[in-house]
Coordinates of C-alpha atoms (C1' of nucleotides) in Angstrom, one line a residue:
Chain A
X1 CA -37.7 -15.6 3.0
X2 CA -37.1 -12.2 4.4
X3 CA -32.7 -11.8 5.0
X4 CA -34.1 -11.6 8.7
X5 CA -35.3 -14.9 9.0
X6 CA -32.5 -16.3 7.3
X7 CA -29.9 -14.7 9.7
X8 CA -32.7 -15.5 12.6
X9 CA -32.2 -19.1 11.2
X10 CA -28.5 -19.2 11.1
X11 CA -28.3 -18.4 14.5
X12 CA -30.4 -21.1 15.7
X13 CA -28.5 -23.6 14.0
X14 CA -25.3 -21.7 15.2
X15 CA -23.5 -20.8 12.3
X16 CA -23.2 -17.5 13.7
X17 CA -20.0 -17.2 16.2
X18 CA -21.1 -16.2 19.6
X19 CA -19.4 -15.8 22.9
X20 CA -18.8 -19.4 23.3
X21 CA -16.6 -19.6 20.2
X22 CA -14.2 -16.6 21.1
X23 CA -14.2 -17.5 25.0
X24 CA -11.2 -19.4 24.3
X25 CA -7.8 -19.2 23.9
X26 CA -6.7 -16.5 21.4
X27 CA -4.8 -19.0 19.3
X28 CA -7.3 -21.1 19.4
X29 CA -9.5 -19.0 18.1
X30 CA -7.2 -17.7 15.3
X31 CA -6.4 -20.3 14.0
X32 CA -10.3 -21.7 13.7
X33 CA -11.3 -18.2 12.1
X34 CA -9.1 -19.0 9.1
X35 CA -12.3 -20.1 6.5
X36 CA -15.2 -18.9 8.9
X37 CA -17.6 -16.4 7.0
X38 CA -17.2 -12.6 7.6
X39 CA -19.9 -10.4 6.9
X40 CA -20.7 -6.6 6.8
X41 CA -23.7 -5.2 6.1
X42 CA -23.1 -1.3 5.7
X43 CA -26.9 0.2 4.2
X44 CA -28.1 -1.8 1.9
X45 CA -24.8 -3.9 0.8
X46 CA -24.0 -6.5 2.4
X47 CA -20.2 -7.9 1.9
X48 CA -19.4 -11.2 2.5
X49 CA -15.5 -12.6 2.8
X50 CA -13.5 -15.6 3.8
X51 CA -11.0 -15.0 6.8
X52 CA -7.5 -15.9 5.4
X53 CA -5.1 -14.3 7.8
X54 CA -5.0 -13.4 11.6
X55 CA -2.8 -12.8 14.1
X56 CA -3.4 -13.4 18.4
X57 CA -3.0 -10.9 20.6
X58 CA -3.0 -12.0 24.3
X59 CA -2.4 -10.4 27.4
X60 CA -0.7 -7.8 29.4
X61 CA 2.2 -9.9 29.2
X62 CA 2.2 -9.7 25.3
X63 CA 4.6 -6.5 24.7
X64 CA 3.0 -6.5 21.3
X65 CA -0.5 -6.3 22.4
X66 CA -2.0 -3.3 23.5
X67 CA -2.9 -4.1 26.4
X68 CA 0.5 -4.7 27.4
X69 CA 0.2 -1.1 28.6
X70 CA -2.6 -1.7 31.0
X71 CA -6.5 -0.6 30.8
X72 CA -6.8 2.9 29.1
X73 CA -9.8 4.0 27.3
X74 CA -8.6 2.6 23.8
X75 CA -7.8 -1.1 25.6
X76 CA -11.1 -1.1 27.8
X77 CA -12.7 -2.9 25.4
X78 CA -10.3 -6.1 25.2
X79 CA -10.6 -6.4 28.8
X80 CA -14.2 -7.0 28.5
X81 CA -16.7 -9.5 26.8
X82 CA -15.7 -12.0 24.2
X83 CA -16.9 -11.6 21.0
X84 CA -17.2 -7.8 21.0
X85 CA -15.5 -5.5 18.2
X86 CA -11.8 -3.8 19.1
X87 CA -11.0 -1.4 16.3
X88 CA -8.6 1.3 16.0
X89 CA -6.5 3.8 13.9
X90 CA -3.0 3.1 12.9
X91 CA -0.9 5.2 11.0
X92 CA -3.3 8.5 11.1
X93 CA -5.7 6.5 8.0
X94 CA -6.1 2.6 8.5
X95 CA -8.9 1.3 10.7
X96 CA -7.7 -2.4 12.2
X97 CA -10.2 -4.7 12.7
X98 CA -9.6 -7.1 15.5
X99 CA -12.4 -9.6 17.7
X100 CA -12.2 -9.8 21.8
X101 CA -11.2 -13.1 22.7
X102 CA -11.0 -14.5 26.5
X103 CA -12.9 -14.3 29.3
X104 CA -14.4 -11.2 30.4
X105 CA -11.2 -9.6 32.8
X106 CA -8.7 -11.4 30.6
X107 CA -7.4 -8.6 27.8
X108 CA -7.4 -10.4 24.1
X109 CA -7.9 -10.1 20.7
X110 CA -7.4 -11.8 17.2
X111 CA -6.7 -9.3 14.4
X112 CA -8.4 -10.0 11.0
X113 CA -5.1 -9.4 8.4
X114 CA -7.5 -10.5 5.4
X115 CA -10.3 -12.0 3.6
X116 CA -10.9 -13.2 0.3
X117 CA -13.5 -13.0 -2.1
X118 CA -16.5 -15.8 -1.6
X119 CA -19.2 -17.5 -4.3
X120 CA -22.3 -15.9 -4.2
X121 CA -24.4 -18.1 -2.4
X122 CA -27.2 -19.8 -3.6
X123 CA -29.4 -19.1 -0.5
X124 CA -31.2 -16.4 -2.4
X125 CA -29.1 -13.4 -0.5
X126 CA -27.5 -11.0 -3.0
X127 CA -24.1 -9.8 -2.0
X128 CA -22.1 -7.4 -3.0
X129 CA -18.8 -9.0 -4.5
X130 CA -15.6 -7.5 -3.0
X131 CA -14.3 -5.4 -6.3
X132 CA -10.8 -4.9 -4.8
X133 CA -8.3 -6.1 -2.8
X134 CA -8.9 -7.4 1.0
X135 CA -5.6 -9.0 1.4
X136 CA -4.4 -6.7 4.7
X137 CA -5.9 -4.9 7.6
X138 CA -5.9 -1.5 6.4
X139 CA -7.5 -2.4 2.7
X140 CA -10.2 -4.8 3.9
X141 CA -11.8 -2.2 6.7
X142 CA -11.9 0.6 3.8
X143 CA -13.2 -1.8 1.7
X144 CA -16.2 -3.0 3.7
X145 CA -16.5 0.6 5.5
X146 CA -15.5 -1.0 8.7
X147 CA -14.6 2.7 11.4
X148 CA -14.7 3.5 14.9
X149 CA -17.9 3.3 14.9
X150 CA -18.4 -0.4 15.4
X151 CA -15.7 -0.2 18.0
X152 CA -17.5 -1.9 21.4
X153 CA -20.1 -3.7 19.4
X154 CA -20.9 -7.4 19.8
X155 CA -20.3 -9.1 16.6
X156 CA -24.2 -9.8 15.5
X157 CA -26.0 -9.0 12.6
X158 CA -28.0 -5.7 14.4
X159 CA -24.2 -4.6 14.7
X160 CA -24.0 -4.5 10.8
X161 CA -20.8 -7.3 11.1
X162 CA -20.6 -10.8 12.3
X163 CA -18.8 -14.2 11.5
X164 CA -20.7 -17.0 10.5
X165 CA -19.6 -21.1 10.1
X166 CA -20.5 -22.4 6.9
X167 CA -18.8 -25.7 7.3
X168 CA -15.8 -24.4 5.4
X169 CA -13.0 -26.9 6.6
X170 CA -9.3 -25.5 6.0
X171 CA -7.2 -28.5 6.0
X172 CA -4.0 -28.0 8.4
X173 CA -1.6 -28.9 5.8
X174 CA -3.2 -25.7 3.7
X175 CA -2.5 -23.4 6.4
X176 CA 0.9 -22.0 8.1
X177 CA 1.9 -19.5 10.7
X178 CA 4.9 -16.8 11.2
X179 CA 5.7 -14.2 13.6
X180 CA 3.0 -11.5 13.5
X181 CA 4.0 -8.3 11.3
X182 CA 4.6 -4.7 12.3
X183 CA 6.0 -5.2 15.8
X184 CA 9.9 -5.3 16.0
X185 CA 9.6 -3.4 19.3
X186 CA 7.9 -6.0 20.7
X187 CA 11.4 -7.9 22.1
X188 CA 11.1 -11.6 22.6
X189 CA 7.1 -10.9 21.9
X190 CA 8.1 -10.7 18.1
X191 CA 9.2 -14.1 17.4
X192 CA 6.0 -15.8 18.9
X193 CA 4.4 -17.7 15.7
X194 CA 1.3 -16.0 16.4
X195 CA 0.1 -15.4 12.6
X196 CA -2.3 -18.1 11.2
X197 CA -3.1 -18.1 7.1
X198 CA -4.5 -19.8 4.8
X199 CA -1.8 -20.7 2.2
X200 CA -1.9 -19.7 -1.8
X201 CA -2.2 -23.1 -4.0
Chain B
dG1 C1' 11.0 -6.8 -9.0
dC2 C1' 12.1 -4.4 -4.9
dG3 C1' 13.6 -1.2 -1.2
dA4 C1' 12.8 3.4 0.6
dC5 C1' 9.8 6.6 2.1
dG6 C1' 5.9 9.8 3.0
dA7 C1' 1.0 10.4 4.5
dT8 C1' -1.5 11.4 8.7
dG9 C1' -3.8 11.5 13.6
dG10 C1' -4.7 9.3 18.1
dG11 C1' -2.6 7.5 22.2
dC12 C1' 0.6 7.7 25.6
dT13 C1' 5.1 9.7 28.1
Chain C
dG1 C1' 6.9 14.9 20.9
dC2 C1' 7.4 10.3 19.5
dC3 C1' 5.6 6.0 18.2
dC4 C1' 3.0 3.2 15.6
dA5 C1' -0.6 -4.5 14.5
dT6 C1' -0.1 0.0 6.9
dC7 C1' -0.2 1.0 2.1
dG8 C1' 0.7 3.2 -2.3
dT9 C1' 4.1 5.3 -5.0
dC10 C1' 8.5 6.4 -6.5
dG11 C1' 13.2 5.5 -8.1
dC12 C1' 16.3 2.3 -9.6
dA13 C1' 17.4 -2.0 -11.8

DNA sequence: GCGACGATGGGCT
DNA sequence: GCCCATCGTCGCA
């Protein structure tokens, strides 16, 4: 079976997130990505990783989010639909991956902090195993050539990147949360246990 | 093992 | 002109 029909297949039986999943609160959300499936296909590699670590992002109230400082061209995008791509450069190198969460109008987003390295499957696909570290923002976008230029996109597999659910359960007593890194300016924001991960055993 | 620091460019004041 | 949702390297123990 072509990788087409497969992925045709998966989203039939809905183990590819769509709008439905991320129209929800961006905790919610966050905390239910930890285990789900990224992929990213980039020519003809496809990489394929666990979500272990995200942080929530939400609203104009949020002095650490973004959108804190209203619409701009940059934050448009988290204003808009759920499920869409929000990426941008920090630090003048690092590309940071994050997914639109909320309601179209409501600004939102869950940053992916890191994957780790998955099985290869034995549904025929060949992936291409992650050879280096994916354990923080920066590393896993240059890792899985993830740039501004999936910024806007929907997360689907004609995007090159999507999230699927394969029934991956991550047991709440295996996960834990903290205050989200990298945003001591952020005032009373900063201490907001807004950063989900899974834990090392 | 760990803290300090420099790289590097877009966004916003 | 200043501020970053980071990371690798360096110096010192």
């Amino acid at each position: 079976m072509s990788i087409f029909k497969q992925l045709t297949e998966k989203m039939k039986k809905k183990q590819i997130l769509t709008k439905d999943f991320f129209e929800r609160d961006t905790k919610t959300v966050a905390r239910e990505l930890l285990g789900k499936v990224l992929y990213r296909r980039s020519g003809n590699q496809i990489y394929r990783g666990i979500i272990s670590e995200t942080e929530a992002y939400h609203g104009t109230e949020d002095l650490a989010c973004h959108c804190s400082k209203g619409k701009t061209p940059r934050t448009e995008v988290m204003f808009g639909e759920p499920g869409h791509i929000y990426i941008y450069l920090i630090y003048g190198m690092y590309q940071m991956l994050n997914f639109v969460t909320m309601k179209e109008g409501f600004p939102a987003a869950v940053l992916i902090r890191g994957i780790k390295d998955a099985e290869v499957s034995s549904d025929g696909i060949h992936f291409t195993p992650l050879n280096a570290k994916t354990d923080g923002p920066g590393k896993l976008t240059r890792q899985l050539q993830i740039d501004k230029k999936l910024n806007k996109k929907a997360l689907l597999p004609a995007s090159g990147l999507w999230v699927a659910d394969e029934n991956i359960n991550i047991p709440a007593h295996l996960t834990g949360t903290s205050a989200r890194i990298g945003i001591d300016y952020a005032g009373e924001w900063k201490h907001k246990p807004w950063r989900f991960f899974i834990k090392e055993t």
